Amino acid sequence: MIFKSILLPIAYLTYLISQSAAETHTFHYTATWVDANPDGMHGKKVIGFNGEWPLPEIHVNKGDRVELYLTNGLENKNTSLHFHGLFQNGTNYMDGPEFVTQCPIKPNDTFLYNFTVPNQSGTYWYHSHTGAQYGDGLRAPFIIHSDDEPYTYDEERVISVSDIYHKQYDEVTAGFKTRYNPTGAEPIPQNLLMNDTANATIYFDTDKTYLLRFVNMGLFVSQYIYIEDHEITIVEVDGINVEPMQVDYLYIAVGQRYSVLVKSKSNTNKNYAIMQKFDDTMLDVIPQELKLEALNYIIYDESKSKPEAYHKKDAELFDEFNLKPLDNIELLDEPDFRVTLDVLMDNLGDGVNYAFFNNITYVPPIVPTLLTALSAEDDAIHSSIYGSNINAFVLQPDDIIEVVVNNKDSGRHPFHLHGHVFQVIQKSQAFEDDDPQSYDENDHDPFPSYPLIRDTVTLEPNGYVVLRFKADNPGIWFFHCHVDWHLEQGLAAVFIEDPLGLQLQQPSDNYYEVCVNNGIPIKGNAAGNYENLFDLTGENVQPEPLPEGFTLKGYIAFLVSTLAALYGIYSIIQYGLEDSIQDDQKIYENLQAILKSNGVLVNEFNNVDETTRL
Ligand SMILES: *[C@@H]1O[C@H](CO)[C@@H](O)[C@H](O)[C@H]1NC(C)=O
Ligand SMILES: *[C@@H]1O[C@H](CO)[C@@H](O)[C@H](O)[C@H]1NC(C)=O
Ligand SMILES: *[C@@H]1O[C@H](CO)[C@@H](O)[C@H](O)[C@H]1NC(C)=O
Ligand SMILES: *[C@@H]1O[C@H](CO)[C@@H](O)[C@H](O)[C@H]1NC(C)=O
Ligand SMILES: *[C@@H]1O[C@H](CO)[C@@H](O)[C@H](O)[C@H]1NC(C)=O
Ligand SMILES: *[C@@H]1O[C@H](CO)[C@@H](O)[C@H](O)[C@H]1NC(C)=O
Ligand SMILES: *[C@@H]1O[C@H](CO)[C@@H](O)[C@H](O)[C@H]1NC(C)=O
Ligand SMILES: *[C@@H]1O[C@H](CO)[C@@H](O)[C@H](O)[C@H]1NC(C)=O
Ligand SMILES: [Cu+2]
């Protein structure tokens, strides 16, 4: 490892110079549908900028200004843009998530994203924050360079990874969030992509140190990454420099980033495989045709043969929790305020499977939460005005906040917080379904003295994580699972941080125009009432619960495990959904899929409808 040992004053001077040289990067992008065939297996429409896809990697320096004009050229879709990981300190209204900090941009309208690149550096990305839209390609890396990077390298390569669905995002979403998918089985992607293609080629020269910046821009599945016969050393996670850690492979959840140093070979005798693999434990069903591993190429010499697939053996387990930030940032003090969130998946009375924090599934408000805060004057400090269905928590300025997330679900959830990085002070292993573990503040492992810091962390099945951060960034900050299917199911909370301090922030006219053009009220509580902010009449709320004492999932699991006759399950579903049943055949077919995914082989049921399997 080659570490720069520069004297602090010089580093500071360099910083000042780069400050004074702050540049303004102006982009004019129109998002439109573009024909592509990302994995070479299936053509689909993706979302390009100015007719081009993949979208451009954006490279900036700390302190630069970004002025990005986004015109929505998608004829019948709203859009938005989030810069994942950027603090947006002072510009909360540029953060992007629709109905949280901004109004969705309607077709033909233009929104100006105008912000200063913060005092952060490393690997970030930008993506649509409108439904599962980024799955259709509206996402790309965003790299912040800095003169005081603590490691040296000869060249950098930005390598995105993702999962791809052959169908368009709205079709996949529609097939997922329906009563015909009562277990909430996530749609299975068709393929893995690296750098937005299959069989990606990455060129290496001899005797160089490369900084490879990995970003998982996928919608759903975490990935393992490993390189044949090359050592990889992690130096940055989610924009935080860490003590170099050599690993056998990377494990990247959606939303996460890792920069690694890789030393290239001294000869060009051979080319090498760079592999990616699905974390298949996240998949409810593994279709026969799904390839779990994908081969990509590190090419030293194009005239030599391409590498064969490489399979990692005897790899040492990798746990993000063991990464230590380089800056020796100490464990934050005992919290002033604790938010405890219990994660659960269950069905509501419409038969759809939802995700809950403390029994509340996130439902977007009528007025974007930031606009409620900006228009509520002194009442902005009351969490109730933000609505009863967004899991709003008001945070006091400069408090130390502790977020405890207990997983009462068997899924793996990469949780992401906007506007901050957090310390990860506890991260449990996975537990069995019949033995979920919650965090116990009186009985836990010791906290690390210098905890891992990042903006997206994986919560293990039936386990817990405990996070801490300081509320020093006034804003409305979304906290949500980055598995987009779980976000669509409502796995989100909203932190209302220092709302009175936030009121000093003044969005531009353009910001308000985009709302008005899209018919969205720009003041009032979650329901759009402004005369009485505590009157939430007409607010958006979650569907009614299932009838008393009835859980659909429980019944299905019980009956499947006892191999009960299909007819029995069918009638219970019918009972649960009551009069919402319109299409018996669809439900019947979906049950076949559930039975299959639970390992029940029923020969005559092979002909499962496409929409239930995706
Ligand atoms: C990628 O490589 C695999 C074999 O590893 C092959 O089956 C597939 O056709 C290749 N795809 C493209 C687009 O070249
Ligand atoms: C776009 O947003 C507006 C305002 O929320 C909404 O009425 C409209 O249905 C949205 N359009 C689509 C295609 O979702
Ligand atoms: C968008 O604007 C163009 C002209 O500027 C117009 O022809 C088109 O009809 C508009 N489309 C929509 C959906 O409003
Ligand atoms: C972007 O914001 C800065 C700071 O508020 C302002 O000076 C500048 O005029 C804005 N740019 C545009 C194009 O509106
Ligand atoms: C930028 O952040 C670093 C620590 O990450 C800190 O040492 C430095 O003082 C900050 N600079 C400014 C101008 O805030
Ligand atoms: C990824 O693909 C783009 C073109 O889409 C190319 O410019 C870039 O160099 C590729 N990245 C790597 C690491 O090969
Ligand atoms: C969620 O609802 C269940 C059942 O009604 C109840 O036992 C539990 O205490 C609730 N959890 C929270 C955090 O409110
Ligand atoms: C935001 O800016 C304020 C004032 O400059 C500063 O005290 C605070 O530390 C910043 N927060 C973050 C997360 O950068
Ligand atoms: Cu999740």
CSV table of C-alpha atoms in Angstrom, one decimal, residues 321 325 328-333 400-403 417 420-426 447-455 457 465-470:
chain,number,residue,atom,x,y,z
A,321,PHE,CA,-18.8,-4.2,10.1
A,325,PRO,CA,-12.7,4.7,8.9
A,328,ASN,CA,-10.2,7.7,13.6
A,329,ILE,CA,-13.6,9.1,14.1
A,330,GLU,CA,-14.7,8.1,17.6
A,331,LEU,CA,-18.0,6.5,18.6
A,332,LEU,CA,-20.6,9.2,19.0
A,333,ASP,CA,-21.9,10.0,22.5
A,400,ILE,CA,-27.2,12.5,18.7
A,401,ILE,CA,-29.7,10.2,17.1
A,402,GLU,CA,-29.7,6.4,17.5
A,403,VAL,CA,-31.7,4.4,15.0
A,417,LEU,CA,-30.3,7.3,5.0
A,420,HIS,CA,-26.0,11.8,6.3
A,421,VAL,CA,-23.6,9.1,6.9
A,422,PHE,CA,-24.1,7.1,10.1
A,423,GLN,CA,-22.0,5.0,12.4
A,424,VAL,CA,-22.9,1.4,12.5
A,425,ILE,CA,-22.4,0.5,16.1
A,426,GLN,CA,-24.2,-2.9,16.2
A,447,PHE,CA,-19.7,-0.9,20.7
A,448,PRO,CA,-16.6,-0.4,18.5
A,449,SER,CA,-14.4,2.6,19.5
A,450,TYR,CA,-14.1,3.6,15.8
A,451,PRO,CA,-17.2,2.3,14.1
A,452,LEU,CA,-17.8,1.7,10.4
A,453,ILE,CA,-19.3,4.8,8.8
A,454,ARG,CA,-21.4,4.7,5.6
A,455,ASP,CA,-24.8,5.6,4.1
A,457,VAL,CA,-25.9,-0.8,5.6
A,465,VAL,CA,-28.6,-2.9,13.3
A,466,VAL,CA,-28.0,0.1,15.5
A,467,LEU,CA,-26.9,3.3,13.8
A,468,ARG,CA,-25.9,6.7,15.2
A,469,PHE,CA,-25.5,10.1,13.6
A,470,LYS,CA,-25.6,13.8,14.7
